[in-house]
XYZ file of C-alpha atoms in Angstrom:
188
model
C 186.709 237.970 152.336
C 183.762 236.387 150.361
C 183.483 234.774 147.204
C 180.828 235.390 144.879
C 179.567 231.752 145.108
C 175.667 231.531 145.383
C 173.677 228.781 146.980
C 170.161 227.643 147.193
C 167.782 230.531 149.474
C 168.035 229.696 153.281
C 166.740 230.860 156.287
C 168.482 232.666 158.640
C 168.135 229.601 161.010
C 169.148 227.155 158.417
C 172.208 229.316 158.071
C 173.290 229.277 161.469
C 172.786 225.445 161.343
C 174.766 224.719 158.789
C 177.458 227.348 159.951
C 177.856 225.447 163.523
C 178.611 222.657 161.305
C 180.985 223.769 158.041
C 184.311 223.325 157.937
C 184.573 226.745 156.152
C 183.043 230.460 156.891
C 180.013 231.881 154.974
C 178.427 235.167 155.387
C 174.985 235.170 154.940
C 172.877 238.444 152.970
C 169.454 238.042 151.874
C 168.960 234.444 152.049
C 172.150 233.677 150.451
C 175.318 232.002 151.510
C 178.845 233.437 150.271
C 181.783 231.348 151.039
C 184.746 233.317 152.519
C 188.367 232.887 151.582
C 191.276 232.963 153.466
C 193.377 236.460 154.241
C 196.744 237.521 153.586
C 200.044 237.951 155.899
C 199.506 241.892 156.053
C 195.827 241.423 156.291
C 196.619 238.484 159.471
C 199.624 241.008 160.778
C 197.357 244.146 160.564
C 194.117 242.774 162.193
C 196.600 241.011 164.810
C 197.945 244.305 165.512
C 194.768 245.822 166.201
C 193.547 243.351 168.353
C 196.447 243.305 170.759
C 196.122 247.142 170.790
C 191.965 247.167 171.594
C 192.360 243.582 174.043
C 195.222 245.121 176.032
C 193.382 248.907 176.373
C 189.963 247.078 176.883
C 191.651 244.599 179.867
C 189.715 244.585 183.045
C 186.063 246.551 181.202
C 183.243 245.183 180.500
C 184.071 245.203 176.738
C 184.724 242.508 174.887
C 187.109 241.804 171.488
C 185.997 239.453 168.876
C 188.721 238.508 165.960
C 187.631 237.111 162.394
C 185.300 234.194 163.544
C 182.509 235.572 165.422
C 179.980 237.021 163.300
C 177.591 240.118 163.659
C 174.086 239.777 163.087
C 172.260 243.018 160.758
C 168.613 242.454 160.495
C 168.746 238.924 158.401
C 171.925 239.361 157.049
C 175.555 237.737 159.049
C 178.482 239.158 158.394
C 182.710 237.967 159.805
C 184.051 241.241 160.284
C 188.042 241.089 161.132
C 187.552 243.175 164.502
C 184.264 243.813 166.302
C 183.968 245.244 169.878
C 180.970 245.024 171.980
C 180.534 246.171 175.735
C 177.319 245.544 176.813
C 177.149 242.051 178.741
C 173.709 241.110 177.043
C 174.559 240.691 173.861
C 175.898 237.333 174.678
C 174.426 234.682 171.790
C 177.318 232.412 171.541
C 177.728 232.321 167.387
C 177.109 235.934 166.550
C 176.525 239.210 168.326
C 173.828 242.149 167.554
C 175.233 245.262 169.469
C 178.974 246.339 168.496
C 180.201 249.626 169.250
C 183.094 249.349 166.918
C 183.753 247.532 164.033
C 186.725 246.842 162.168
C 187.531 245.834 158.210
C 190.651 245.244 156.921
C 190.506 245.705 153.305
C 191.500 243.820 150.306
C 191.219 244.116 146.588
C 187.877 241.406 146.725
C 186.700 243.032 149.665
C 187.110 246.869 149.472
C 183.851 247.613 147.788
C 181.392 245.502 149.618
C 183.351 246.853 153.100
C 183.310 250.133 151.945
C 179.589 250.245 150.378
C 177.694 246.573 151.626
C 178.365 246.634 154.551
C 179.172 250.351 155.859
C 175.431 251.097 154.921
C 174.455 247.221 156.569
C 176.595 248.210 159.881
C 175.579 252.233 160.004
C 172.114 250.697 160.543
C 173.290 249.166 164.163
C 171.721 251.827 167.215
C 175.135 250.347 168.645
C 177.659 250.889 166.396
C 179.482 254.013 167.043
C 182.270 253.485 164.745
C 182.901 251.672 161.797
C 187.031 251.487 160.101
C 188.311 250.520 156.841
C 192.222 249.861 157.285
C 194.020 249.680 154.010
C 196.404 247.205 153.413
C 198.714 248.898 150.692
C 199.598 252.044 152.192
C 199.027 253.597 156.020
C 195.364 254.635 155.164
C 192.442 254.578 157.765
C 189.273 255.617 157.056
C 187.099 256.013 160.336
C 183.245 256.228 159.994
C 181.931 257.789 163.109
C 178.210 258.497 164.646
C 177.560 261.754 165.339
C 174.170 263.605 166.132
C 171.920 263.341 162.810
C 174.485 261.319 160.926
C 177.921 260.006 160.544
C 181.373 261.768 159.843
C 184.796 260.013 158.495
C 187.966 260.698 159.835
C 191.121 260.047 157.448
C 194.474 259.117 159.541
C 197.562 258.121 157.168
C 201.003 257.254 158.193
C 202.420 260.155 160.664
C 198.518 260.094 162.509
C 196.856 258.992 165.343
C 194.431 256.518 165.238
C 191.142 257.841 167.228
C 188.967 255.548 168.612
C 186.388 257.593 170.885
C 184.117 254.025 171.125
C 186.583 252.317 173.240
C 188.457 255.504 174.336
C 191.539 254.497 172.572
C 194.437 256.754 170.416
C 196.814 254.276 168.582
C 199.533 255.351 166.619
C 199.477 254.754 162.693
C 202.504 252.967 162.681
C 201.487 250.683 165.546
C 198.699 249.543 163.003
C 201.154 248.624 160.686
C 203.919 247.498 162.594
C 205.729 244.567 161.175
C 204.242 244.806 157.660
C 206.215 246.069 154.456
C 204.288 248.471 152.531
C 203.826 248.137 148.819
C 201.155 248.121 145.929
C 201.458 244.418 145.331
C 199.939 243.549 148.691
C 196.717 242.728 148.748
């Protein structure tokens, strides 16, 4: 989640030098820095969720699960997405990673349009990515974008669905998404 806070123009290498050395998370568009704030319960129970579902499925494979702190690189922008997988062993820079196959948001009030617009459009732009998922965190909502030849479709799943993940091979449950959390229109 990002703040609106501006700073001076930077280079992307500036950026990552001042990243390896902050005490708090920025994402970086256009030569700008935006400081990140911190996430709430359902968001942390949600994303949790998720990772234990795509960690324990991806055990033993080449792919690899990144959670909140490891940042994807599109063209000179740097974004934290909540989940990111990525499966081939030579995208290995140790701060940030250029080739996900799936990609993960959790949404919140600040951060549903610039997940759902920003950075769908930034992402989509990836030859990698295969999927890209906005999880609500209101209501059992999923919104899966998906590559297909000359373009991308979206998949909705809501509460009494399946969760497909053809990236990573993976069908999760709805409910194991949300497991733990309780559902209402004051969570944000």
């Amino acid at each position: 989640m990002s703040t609106v806070q501006k700073t001076d123009w930077l280079s992307p290498e500036d950026y990552l030098a001042g990243e390896l050395q902050s005490d708090t998370k920025h994402e970086y568009v256009a030569g700008y820095v935006y400081a990140m704030t911190g996430a709430s319960e359902t968001h942390n129970l949600i994303t949790g969720n998720l990772h234990a579902a795509l960690h324990g499925h991806l055990r033993g494979k080449p792919c690899r699960v990144f959670i909140n702190d490891m940042k994807v690189r599109v063209a000179d922008a740097f974004y934290y997405p909540d989940l990111m997988v990525c499966c081939n062993p030579a995208d290995n820079a140790p701060y940030f990673k250029t080739q996900p196959c799936l990609i993960i948001e959790v949404l919140s009030r600040s951060t549903q349009r610039a997940d759902a617009l920003e950075k769908r459009i930034a992402y989509q732009t990836l030859d990698s990515l295969q999927e890209y998922v906005l999880v609500a965190q209101h209501k059992p909502d999923i919104r899966t974008y998906r590559r297909i030849a000359g373009g991308w479709e979206e998949e909705l799943s809501g509460a009494d669905d399946t969760l497909r993940l053809l990236s990573v091979d993976l069908r999760l449950p709805v409910a194991e998404v949300y497991e733990n959390i309780t559902l209402s229109d004051e969570t944000t």
